[in-house]
PDB file of C-alpha atoms and ligand atoms in Angstrom:
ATOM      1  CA  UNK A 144       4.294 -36.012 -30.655  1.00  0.00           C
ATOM      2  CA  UNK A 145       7.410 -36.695 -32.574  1.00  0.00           C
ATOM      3  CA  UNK A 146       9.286 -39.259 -33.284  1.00  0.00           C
ATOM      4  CA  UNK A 147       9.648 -42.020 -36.252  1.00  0.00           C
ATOM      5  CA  UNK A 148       5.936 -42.610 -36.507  1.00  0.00           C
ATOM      6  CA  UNK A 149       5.238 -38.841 -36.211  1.00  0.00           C
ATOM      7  CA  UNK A 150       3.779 -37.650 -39.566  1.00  0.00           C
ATOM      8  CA  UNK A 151       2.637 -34.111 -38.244  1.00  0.00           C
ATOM      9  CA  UNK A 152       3.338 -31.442 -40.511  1.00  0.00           C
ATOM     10  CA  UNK A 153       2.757 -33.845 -43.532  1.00  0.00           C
ATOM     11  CA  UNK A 154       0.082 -33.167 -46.133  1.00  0.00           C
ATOM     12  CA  UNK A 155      -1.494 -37.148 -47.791  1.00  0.00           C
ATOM     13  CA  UNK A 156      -4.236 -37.509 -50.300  1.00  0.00           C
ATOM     14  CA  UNK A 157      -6.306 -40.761 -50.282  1.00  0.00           C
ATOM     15  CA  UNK A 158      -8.693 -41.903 -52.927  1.00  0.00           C
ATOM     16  CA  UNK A 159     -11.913 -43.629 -52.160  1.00  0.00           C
ATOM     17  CA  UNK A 160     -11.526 -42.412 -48.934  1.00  0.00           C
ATOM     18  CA  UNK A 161     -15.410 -42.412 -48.509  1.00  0.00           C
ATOM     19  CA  UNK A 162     -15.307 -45.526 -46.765  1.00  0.00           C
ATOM     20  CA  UNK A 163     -13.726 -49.334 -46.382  1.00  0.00           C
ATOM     21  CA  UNK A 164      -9.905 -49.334 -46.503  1.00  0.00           C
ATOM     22  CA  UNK A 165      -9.883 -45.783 -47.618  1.00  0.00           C
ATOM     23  CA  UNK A 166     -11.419 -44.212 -45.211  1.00  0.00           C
ATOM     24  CA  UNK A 167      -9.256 -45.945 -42.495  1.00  0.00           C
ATOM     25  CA  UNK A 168      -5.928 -44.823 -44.125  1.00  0.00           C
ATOM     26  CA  UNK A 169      -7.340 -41.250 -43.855  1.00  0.00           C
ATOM     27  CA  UNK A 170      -7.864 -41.825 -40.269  1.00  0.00           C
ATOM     28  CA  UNK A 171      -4.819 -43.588 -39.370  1.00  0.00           C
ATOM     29  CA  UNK A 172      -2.920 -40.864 -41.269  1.00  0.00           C
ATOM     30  CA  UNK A 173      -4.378 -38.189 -39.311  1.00  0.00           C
ATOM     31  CA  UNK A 174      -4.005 -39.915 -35.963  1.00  0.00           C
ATOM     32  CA  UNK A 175      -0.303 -40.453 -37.236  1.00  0.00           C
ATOM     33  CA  UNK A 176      -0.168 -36.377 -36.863  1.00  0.00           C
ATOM     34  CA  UNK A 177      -0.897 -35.537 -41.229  1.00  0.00           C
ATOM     35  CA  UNK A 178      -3.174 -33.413 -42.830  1.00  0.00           C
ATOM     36  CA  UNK A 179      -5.517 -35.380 -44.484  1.00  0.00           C
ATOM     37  CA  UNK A 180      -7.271 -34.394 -47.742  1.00  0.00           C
ATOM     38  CA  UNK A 181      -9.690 -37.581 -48.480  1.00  0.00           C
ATOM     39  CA  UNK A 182     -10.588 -37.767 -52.008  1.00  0.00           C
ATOM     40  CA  UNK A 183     -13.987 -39.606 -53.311  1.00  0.00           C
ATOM     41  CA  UNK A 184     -15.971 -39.466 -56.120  1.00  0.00           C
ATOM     42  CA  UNK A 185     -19.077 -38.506 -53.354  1.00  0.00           C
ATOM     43  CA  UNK A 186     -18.481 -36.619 -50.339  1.00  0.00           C
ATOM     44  CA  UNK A 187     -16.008 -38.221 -47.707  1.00  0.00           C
ATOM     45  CA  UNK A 188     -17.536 -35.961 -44.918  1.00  0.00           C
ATOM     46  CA  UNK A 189     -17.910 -39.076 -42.411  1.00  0.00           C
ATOM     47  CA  UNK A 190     -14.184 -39.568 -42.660  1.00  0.00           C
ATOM     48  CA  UNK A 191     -13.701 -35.533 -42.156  1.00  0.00           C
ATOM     49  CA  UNK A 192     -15.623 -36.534 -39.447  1.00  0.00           C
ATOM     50  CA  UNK A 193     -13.802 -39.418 -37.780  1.00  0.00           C
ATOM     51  CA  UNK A 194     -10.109 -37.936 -38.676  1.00  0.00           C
ATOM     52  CA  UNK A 195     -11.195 -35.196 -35.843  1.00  0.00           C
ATOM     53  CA  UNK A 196     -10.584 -31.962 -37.815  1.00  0.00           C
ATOM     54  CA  UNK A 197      -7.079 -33.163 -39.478  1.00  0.00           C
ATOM     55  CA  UNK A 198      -8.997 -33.822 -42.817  1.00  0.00           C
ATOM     56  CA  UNK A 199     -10.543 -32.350 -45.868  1.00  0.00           C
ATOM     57  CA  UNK A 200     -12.648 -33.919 -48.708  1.00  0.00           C
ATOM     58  CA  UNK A 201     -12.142 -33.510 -52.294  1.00  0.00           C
ATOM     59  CA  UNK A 202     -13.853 -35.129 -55.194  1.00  0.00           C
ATOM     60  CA  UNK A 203     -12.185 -36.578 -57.331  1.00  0.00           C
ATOM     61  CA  UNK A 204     -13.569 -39.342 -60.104  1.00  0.00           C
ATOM     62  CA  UNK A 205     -11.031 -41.584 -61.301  1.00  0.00           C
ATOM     63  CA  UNK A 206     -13.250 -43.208 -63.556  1.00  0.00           C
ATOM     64  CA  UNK A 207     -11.487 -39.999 -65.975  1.00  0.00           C
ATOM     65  CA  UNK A 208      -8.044 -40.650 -64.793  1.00  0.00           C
ATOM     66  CA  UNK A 209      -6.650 -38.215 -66.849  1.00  0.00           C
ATOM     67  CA  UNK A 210      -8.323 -35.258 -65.505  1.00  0.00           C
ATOM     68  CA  UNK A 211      -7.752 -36.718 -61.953  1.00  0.00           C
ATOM     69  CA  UNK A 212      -4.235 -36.630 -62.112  1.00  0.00           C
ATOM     70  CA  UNK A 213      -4.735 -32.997 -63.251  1.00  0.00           C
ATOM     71  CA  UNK A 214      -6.288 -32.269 -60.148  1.00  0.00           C
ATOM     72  CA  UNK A 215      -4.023 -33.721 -57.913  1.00  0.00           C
ATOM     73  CA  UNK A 216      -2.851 -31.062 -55.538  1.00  0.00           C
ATOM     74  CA  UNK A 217       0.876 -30.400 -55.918  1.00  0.00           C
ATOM     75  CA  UNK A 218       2.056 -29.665 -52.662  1.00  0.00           C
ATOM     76  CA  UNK A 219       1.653 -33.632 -51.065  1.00  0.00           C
ATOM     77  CA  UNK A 220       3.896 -35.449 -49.149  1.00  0.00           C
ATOM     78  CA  UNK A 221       1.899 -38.215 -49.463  1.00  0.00           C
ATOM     79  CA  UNK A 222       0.040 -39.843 -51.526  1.00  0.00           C
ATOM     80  CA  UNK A 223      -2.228 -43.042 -51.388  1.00  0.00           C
ATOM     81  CA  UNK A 224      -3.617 -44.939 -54.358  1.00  0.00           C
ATOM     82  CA  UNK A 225      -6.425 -46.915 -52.616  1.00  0.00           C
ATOM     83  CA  UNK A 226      -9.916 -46.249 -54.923  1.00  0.00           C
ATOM     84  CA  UNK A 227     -10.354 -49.576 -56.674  1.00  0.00           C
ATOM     85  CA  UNK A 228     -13.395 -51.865 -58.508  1.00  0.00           C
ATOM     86  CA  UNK A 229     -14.065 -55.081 -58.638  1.00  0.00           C
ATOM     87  CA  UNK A 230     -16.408 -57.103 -61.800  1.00  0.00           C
ATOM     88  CA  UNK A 231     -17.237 -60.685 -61.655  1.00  0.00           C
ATOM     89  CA  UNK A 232     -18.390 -62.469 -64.542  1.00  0.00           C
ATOM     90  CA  UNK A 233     -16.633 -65.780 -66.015  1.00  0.00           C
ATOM     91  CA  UNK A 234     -13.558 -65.259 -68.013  1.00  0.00           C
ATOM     92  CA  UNK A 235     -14.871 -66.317 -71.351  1.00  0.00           C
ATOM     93  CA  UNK A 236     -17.716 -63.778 -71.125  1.00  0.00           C
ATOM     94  CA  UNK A 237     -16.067 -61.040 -69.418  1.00  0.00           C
ATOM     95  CA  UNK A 238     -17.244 -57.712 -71.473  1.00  0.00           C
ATOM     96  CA  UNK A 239     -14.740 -55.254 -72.819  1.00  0.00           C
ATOM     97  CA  UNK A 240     -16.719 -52.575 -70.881  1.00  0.00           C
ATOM     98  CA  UNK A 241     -16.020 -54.061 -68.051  1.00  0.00           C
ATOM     99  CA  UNK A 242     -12.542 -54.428 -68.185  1.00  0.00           C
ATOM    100  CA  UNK A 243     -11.910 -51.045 -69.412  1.00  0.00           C
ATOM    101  CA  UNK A 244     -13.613 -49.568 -66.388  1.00  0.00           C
ATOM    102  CA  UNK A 245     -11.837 -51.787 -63.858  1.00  0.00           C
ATOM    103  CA  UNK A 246      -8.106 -50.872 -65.701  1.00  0.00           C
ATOM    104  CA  UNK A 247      -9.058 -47.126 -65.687  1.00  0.00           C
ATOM    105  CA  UNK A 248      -9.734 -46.837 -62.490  1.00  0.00           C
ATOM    106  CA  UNK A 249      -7.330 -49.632 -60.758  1.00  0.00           C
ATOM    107  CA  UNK A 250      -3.929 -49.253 -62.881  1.00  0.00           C
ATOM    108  CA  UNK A 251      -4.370 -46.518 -65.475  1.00  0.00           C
ATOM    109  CA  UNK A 252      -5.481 -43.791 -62.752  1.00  0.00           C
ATOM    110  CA  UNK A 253      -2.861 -45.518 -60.418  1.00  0.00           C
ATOM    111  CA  UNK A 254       0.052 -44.604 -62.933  1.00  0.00           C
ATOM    112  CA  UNK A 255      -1.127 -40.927 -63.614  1.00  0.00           C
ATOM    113  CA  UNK A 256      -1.621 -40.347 -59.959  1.00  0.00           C
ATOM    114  CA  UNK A 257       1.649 -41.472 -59.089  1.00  0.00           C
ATOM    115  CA  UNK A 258       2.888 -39.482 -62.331  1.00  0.00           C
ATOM    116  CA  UNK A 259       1.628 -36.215 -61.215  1.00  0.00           C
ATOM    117  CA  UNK A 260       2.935 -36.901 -57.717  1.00  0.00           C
ATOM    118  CA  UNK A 261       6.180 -38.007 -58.969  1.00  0.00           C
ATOM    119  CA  UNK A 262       6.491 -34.493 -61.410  1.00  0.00           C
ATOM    120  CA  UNK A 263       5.732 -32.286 -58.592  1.00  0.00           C
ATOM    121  CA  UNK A 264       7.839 -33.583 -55.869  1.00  0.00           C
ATOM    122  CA  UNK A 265      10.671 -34.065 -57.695  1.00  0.00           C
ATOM    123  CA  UNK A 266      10.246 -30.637 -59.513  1.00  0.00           C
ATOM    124  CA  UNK A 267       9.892 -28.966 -55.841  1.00  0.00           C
ATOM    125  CA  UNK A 268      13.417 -31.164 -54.253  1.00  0.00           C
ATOM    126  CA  UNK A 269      10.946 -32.681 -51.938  1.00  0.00           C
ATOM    127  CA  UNK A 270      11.374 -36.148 -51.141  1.00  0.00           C
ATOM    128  CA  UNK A 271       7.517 -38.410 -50.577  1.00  0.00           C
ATOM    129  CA  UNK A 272       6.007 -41.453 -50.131  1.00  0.00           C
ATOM    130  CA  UNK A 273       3.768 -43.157 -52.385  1.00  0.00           C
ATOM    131  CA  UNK A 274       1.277 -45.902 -51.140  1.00  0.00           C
ATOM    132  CA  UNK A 275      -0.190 -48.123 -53.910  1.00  0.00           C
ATOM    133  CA  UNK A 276      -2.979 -50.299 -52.631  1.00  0.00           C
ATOM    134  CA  UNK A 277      -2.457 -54.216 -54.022  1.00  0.00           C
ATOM    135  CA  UNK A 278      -4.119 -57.098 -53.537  1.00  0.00           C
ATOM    136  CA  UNK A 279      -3.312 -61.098 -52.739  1.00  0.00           C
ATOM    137  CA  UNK A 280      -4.698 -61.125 -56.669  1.00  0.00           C
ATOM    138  CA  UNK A 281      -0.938 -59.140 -57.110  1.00  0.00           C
ATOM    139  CA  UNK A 282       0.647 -62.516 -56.984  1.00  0.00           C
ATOM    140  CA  UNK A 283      -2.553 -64.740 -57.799  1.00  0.00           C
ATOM    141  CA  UNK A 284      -4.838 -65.584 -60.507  1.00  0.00           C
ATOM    142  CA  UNK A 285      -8.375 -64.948 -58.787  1.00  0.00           C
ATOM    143  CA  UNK A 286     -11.515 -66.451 -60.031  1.00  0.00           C
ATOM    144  CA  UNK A 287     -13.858 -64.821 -62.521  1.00  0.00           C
ATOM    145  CA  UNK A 288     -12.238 -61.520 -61.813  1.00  0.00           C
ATOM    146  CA  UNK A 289      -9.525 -61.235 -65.355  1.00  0.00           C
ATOM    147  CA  UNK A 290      -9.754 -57.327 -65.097  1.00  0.00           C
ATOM    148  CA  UNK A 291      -9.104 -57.121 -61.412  1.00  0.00           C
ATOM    149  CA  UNK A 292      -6.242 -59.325 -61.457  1.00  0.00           C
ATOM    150  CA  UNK A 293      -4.555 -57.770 -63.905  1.00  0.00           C
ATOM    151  CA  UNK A 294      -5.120 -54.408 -62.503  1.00  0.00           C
ATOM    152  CA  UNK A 295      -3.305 -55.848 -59.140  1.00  0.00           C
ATOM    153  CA  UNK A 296      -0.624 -57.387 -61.060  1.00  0.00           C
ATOM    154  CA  UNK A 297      -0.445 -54.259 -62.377  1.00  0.00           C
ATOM    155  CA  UNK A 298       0.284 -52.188 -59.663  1.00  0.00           C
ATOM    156  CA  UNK A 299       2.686 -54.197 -57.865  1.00  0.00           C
ATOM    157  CA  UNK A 300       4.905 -54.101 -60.996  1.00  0.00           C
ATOM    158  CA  UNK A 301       4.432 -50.129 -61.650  1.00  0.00           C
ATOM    159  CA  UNK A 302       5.308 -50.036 -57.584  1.00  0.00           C
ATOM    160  CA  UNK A 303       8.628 -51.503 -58.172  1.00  0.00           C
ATOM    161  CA  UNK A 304       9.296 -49.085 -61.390  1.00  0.00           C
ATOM    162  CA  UNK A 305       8.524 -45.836 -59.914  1.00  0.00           C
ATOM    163  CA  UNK A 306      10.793 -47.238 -56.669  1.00  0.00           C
ATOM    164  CA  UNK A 307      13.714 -47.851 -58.544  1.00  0.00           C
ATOM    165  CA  UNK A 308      13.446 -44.860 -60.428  1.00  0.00           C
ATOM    166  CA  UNK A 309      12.425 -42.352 -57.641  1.00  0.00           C
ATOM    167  CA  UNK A 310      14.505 -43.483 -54.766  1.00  0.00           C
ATOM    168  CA  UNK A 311      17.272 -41.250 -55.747  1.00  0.00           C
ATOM    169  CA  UNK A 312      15.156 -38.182 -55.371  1.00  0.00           C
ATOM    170  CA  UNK A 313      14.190 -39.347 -51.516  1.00  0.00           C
ATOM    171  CA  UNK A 314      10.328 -40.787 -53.049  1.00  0.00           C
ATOM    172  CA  UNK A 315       9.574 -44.312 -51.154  1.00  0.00           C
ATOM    173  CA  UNK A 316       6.811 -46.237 -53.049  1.00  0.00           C
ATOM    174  CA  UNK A 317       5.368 -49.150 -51.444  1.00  0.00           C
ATOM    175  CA  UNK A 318       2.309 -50.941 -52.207  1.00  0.00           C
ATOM    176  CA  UNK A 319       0.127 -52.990 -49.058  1.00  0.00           C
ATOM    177  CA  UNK A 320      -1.893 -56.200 -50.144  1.00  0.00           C
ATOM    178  CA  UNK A 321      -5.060 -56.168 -48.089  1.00  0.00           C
ATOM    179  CA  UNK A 322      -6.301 -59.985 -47.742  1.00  0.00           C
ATOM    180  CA  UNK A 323      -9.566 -60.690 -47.608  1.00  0.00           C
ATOM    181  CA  UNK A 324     -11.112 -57.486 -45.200  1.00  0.00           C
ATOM    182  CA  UNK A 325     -14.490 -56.863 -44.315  1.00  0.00           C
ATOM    183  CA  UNK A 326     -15.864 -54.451 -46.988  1.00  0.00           C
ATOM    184  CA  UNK A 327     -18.309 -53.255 -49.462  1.00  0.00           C
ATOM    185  CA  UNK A 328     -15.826 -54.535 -52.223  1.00  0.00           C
ATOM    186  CA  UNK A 329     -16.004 -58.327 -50.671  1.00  0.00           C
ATOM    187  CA  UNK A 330     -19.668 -58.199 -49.709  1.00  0.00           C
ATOM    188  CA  UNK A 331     -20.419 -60.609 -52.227  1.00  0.00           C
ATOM    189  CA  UNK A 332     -18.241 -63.319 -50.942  1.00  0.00           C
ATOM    190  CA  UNK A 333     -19.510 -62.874 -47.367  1.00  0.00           C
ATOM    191  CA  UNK A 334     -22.610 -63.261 -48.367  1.00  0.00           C
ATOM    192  CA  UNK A 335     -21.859 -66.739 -50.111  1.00  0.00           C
ATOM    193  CA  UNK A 336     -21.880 -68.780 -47.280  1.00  0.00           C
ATOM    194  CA  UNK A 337     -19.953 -71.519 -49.513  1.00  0.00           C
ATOM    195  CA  UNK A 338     -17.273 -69.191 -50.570  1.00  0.00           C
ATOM    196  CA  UNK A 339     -17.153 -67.502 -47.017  1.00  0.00           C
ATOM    197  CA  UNK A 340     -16.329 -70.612 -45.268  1.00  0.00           C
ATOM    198  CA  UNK A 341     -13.905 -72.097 -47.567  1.00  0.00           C
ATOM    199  CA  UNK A 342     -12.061 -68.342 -47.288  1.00  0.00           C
ATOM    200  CA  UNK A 343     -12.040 -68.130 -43.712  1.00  0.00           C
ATOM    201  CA  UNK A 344     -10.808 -72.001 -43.646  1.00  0.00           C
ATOM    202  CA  UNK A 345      -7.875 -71.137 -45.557  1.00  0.00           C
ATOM    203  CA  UNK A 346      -6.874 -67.819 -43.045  1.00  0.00           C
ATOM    204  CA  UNK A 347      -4.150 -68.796 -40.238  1.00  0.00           C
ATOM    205  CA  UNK A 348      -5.690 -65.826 -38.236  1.00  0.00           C
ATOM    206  CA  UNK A 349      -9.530 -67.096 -38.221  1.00  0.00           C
ATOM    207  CA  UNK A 350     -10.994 -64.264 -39.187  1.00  0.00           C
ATOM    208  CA  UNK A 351     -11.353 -61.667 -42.043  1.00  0.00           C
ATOM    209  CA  UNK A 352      -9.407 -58.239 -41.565  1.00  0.00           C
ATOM    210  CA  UNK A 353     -10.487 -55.327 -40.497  1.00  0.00           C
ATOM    211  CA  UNK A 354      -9.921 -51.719 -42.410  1.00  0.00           C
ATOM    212  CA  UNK A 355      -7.987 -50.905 -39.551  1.00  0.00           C
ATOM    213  CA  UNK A 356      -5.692 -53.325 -40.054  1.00  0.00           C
ATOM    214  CA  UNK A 357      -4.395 -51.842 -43.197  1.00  0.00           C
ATOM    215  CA  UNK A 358      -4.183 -48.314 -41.981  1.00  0.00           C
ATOM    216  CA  UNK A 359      -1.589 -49.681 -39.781  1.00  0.00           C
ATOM    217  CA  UNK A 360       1.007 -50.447 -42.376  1.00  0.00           C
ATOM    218  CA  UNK A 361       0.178 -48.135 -44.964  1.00  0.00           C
ATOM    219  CA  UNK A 362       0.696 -45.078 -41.939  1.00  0.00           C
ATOM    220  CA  UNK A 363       3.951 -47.333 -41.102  1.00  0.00           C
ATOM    221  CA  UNK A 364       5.272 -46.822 -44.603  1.00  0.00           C
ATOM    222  CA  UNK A 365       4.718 -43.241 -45.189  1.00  0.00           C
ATOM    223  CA  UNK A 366       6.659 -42.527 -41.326  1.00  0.00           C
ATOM    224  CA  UNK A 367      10.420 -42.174 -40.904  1.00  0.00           C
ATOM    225  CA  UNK A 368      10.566 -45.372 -39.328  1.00  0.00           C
ATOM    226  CA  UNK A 369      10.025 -47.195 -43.042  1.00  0.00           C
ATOM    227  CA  UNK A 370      12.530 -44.521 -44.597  1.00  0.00           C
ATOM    228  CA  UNK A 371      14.789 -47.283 -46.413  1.00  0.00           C
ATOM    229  CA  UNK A 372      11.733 -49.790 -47.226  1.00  0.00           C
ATOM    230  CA  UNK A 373      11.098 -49.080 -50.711  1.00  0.00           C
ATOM    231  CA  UNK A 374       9.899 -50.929 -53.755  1.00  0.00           C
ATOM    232  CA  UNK A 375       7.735 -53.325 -50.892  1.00  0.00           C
ATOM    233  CA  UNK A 376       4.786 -55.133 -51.503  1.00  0.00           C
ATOM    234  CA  UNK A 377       3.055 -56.135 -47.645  1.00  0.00           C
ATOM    235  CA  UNK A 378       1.316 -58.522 -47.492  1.00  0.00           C
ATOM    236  CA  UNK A 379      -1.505 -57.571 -44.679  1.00  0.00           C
ATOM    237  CA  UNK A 380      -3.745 -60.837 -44.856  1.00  0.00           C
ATOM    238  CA  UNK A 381      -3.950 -62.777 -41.523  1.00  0.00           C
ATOM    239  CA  UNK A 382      -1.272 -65.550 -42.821  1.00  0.00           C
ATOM    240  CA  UNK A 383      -3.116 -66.183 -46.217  1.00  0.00           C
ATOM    241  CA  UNK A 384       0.055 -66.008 -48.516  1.00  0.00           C
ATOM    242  CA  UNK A 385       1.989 -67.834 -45.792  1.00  0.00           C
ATOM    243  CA  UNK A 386      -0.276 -70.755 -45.838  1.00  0.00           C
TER     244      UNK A 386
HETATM  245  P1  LIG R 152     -14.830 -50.442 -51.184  1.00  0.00           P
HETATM  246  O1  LIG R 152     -15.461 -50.339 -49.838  1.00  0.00           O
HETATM  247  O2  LIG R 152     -15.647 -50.882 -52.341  1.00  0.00           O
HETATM  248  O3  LIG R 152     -14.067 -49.083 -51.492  1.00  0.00           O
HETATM  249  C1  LIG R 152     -13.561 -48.785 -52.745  1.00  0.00           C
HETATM  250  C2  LIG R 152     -13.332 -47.308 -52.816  1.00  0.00           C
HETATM  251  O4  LIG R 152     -12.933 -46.933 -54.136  1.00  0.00           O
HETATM  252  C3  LIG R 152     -14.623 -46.542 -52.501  1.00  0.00           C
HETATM  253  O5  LIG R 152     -14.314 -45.377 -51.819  1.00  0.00           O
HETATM  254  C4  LIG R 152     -15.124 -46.241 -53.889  1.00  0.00           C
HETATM  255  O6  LIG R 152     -16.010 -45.161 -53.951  1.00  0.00           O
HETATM  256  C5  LIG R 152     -13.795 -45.905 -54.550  1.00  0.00           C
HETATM  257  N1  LIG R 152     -13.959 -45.795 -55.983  1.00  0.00           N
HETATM  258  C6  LIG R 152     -14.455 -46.688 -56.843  1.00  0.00           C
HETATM  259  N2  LIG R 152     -14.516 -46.169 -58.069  1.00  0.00           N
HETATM  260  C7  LIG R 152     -14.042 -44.903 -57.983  1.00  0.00           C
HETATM  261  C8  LIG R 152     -13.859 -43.847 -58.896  1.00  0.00           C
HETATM  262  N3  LIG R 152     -14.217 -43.957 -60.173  1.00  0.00           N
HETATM  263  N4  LIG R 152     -13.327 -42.683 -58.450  1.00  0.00           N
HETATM  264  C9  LIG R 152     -12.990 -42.536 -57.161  1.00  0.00           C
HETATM  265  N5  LIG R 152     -13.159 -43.477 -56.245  1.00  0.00           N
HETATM  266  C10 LIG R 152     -13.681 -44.666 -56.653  1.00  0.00           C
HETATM  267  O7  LIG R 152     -13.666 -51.493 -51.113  1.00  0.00           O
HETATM  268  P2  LIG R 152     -12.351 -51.597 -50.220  1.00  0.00           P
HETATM  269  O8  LIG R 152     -12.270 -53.018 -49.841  1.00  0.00           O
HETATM  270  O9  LIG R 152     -12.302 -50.557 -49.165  1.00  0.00           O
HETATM  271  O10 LIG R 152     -11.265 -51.339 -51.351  1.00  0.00           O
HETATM  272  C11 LIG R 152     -10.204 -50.420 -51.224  1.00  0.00           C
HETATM  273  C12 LIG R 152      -9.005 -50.947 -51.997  1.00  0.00           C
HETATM  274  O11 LIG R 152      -8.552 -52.160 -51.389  1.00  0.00           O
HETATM  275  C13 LIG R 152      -9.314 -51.291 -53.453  1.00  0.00           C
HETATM  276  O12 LIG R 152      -8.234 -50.925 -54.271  1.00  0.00           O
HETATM  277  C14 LIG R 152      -9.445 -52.806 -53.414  1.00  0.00           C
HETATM  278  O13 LIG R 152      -9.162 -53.395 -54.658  1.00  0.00           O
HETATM  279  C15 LIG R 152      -8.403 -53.146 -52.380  1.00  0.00           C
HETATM  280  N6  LIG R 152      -8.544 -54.467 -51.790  1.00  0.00           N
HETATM  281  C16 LIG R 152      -9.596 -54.782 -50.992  1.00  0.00           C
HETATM  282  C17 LIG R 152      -9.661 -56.052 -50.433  1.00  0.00           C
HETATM  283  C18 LIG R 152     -10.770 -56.465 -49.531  1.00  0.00           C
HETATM  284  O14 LIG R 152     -10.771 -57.630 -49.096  1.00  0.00           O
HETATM  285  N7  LIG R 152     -11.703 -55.633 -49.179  1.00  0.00           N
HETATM  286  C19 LIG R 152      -8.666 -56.997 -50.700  1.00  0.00           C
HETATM  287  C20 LIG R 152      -7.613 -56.651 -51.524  1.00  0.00           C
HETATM  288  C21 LIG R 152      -7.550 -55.372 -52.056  1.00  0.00           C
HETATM  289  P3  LIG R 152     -17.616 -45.451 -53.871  1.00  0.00           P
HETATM  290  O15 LIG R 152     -17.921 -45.698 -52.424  1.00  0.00           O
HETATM  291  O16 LIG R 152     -18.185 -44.180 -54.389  1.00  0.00           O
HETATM  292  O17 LIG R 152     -17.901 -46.633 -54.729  1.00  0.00           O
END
């Protein structure tokens, strides 16, 4: 296969590709034609699995993003910034621990990652894509999640920096907001059958997403085809933004 959605020959790191999202970017990466290495803080062999020999797990704990970002292989062409927590607890007695861990590992590991990424390929004259994984609480305020929204606010702004600073050097950095998609991270919700219904209410498509349909536009931005869409955040969310 070739062509502007052909990624063979391309090497792409994902975190938390264990499962959810993550682990459908690593498979939609490797069906695009890419050498996958799927990076988790436990073993990602299920996705090895699934992405049909075109993968490789790695752990990596971003809960330490410093040493992460030390890890990070230099020799990517892609890279996609997906791990990501979530804490609920009221606003007025949201604990310091909490948001510490949710920043770490949602915006502080996000900038190192992209950091390293940024050093190397620009260091080795090789151009890159970057993928940061955003959220509708990028442009919203969320309730009883401060930490979490703004981590998301967060990366949609350092998205836009490291595009305008890296497009010269041939690096594309795009984030994708995932709605509201069926995962461990929004198991709570769906379990709420309150909260549930008034979500699903409020999405023009009628139903929540699916992991896969992220993979599809975070594999279309790291192709040819998005070679001059840079400094994007995508909305992927069934209408919910439109609404
Ligand atoms: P998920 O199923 O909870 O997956 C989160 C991933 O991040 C898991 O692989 C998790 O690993 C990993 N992770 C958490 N802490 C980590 C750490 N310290 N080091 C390395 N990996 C770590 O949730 P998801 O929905 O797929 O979330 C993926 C991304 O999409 C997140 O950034 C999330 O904020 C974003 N997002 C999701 C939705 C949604 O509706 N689901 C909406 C908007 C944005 P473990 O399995 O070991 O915990």
């Amino acid at each position: 296969m070739s062509g502007p959605f052909d990624l063979s020959g391309k090497r792409a790191l994902v975190t938390g590709a264990n499962t959810g999202i993550g682990q459908a970017i690593a498979v939609g990466l490797a069906e695009a034609g890419a050498h996958v290495i799927a990076a988790g803080r436990r073993s990602c062999a299920e996705t090895v699995e699934k992405a049909n020999g075109r993968a490789e797990e790695m752990i990596l704990d971003l809960a330490d993003p410093v040493a992460a970002a030390g890890a990070l292989p230099g020799d990517l062409d892609i890279l996609v910034n997906n791990a990501g927590i979530i804490r609920r607890a009221d606003s007025v007695d949201y604990t310091e621990a909490d948001w510490d861990d949710v920043m770490d590992v949602n915006l502080k590991a996000v900038f190192l990652m992209c950091q390293a990424f940024g050093k190397a390929a620009i260091a080795a004259g090789r151009g890159g894509r970057i993928v940061n994984i955003a959220s509708l609480l990028s442009f919203q305020g969320g309730i009883r999640v401060p930490a979490y929204t703004a981590s998301k606010h967060g990366v949609a702004g350092l998205t836009k920096i490291f595009a305008n600073e890296w497009a010269g050097q041939g690096i594309n950095v795009n984030a994708v907001a995932p709605g509201y998609i069926a995962t461990n991270n929004t198991e709570a919700l769906r379990d709420d059958p309150e909260r549930s219904k008034a979500i699903l209410d409020r999405i023009p498509a009628g139903r929540w997403g699916d992991p896969a349909d992220i993979a599809g536009a975070v594999t279309f931005l790291c192709t040819p085809a998005a070679n001059y869409v840079t400094g994007a955040v995508l909305n992927v969310d069934g209408g919910w933004l439109a609404r």
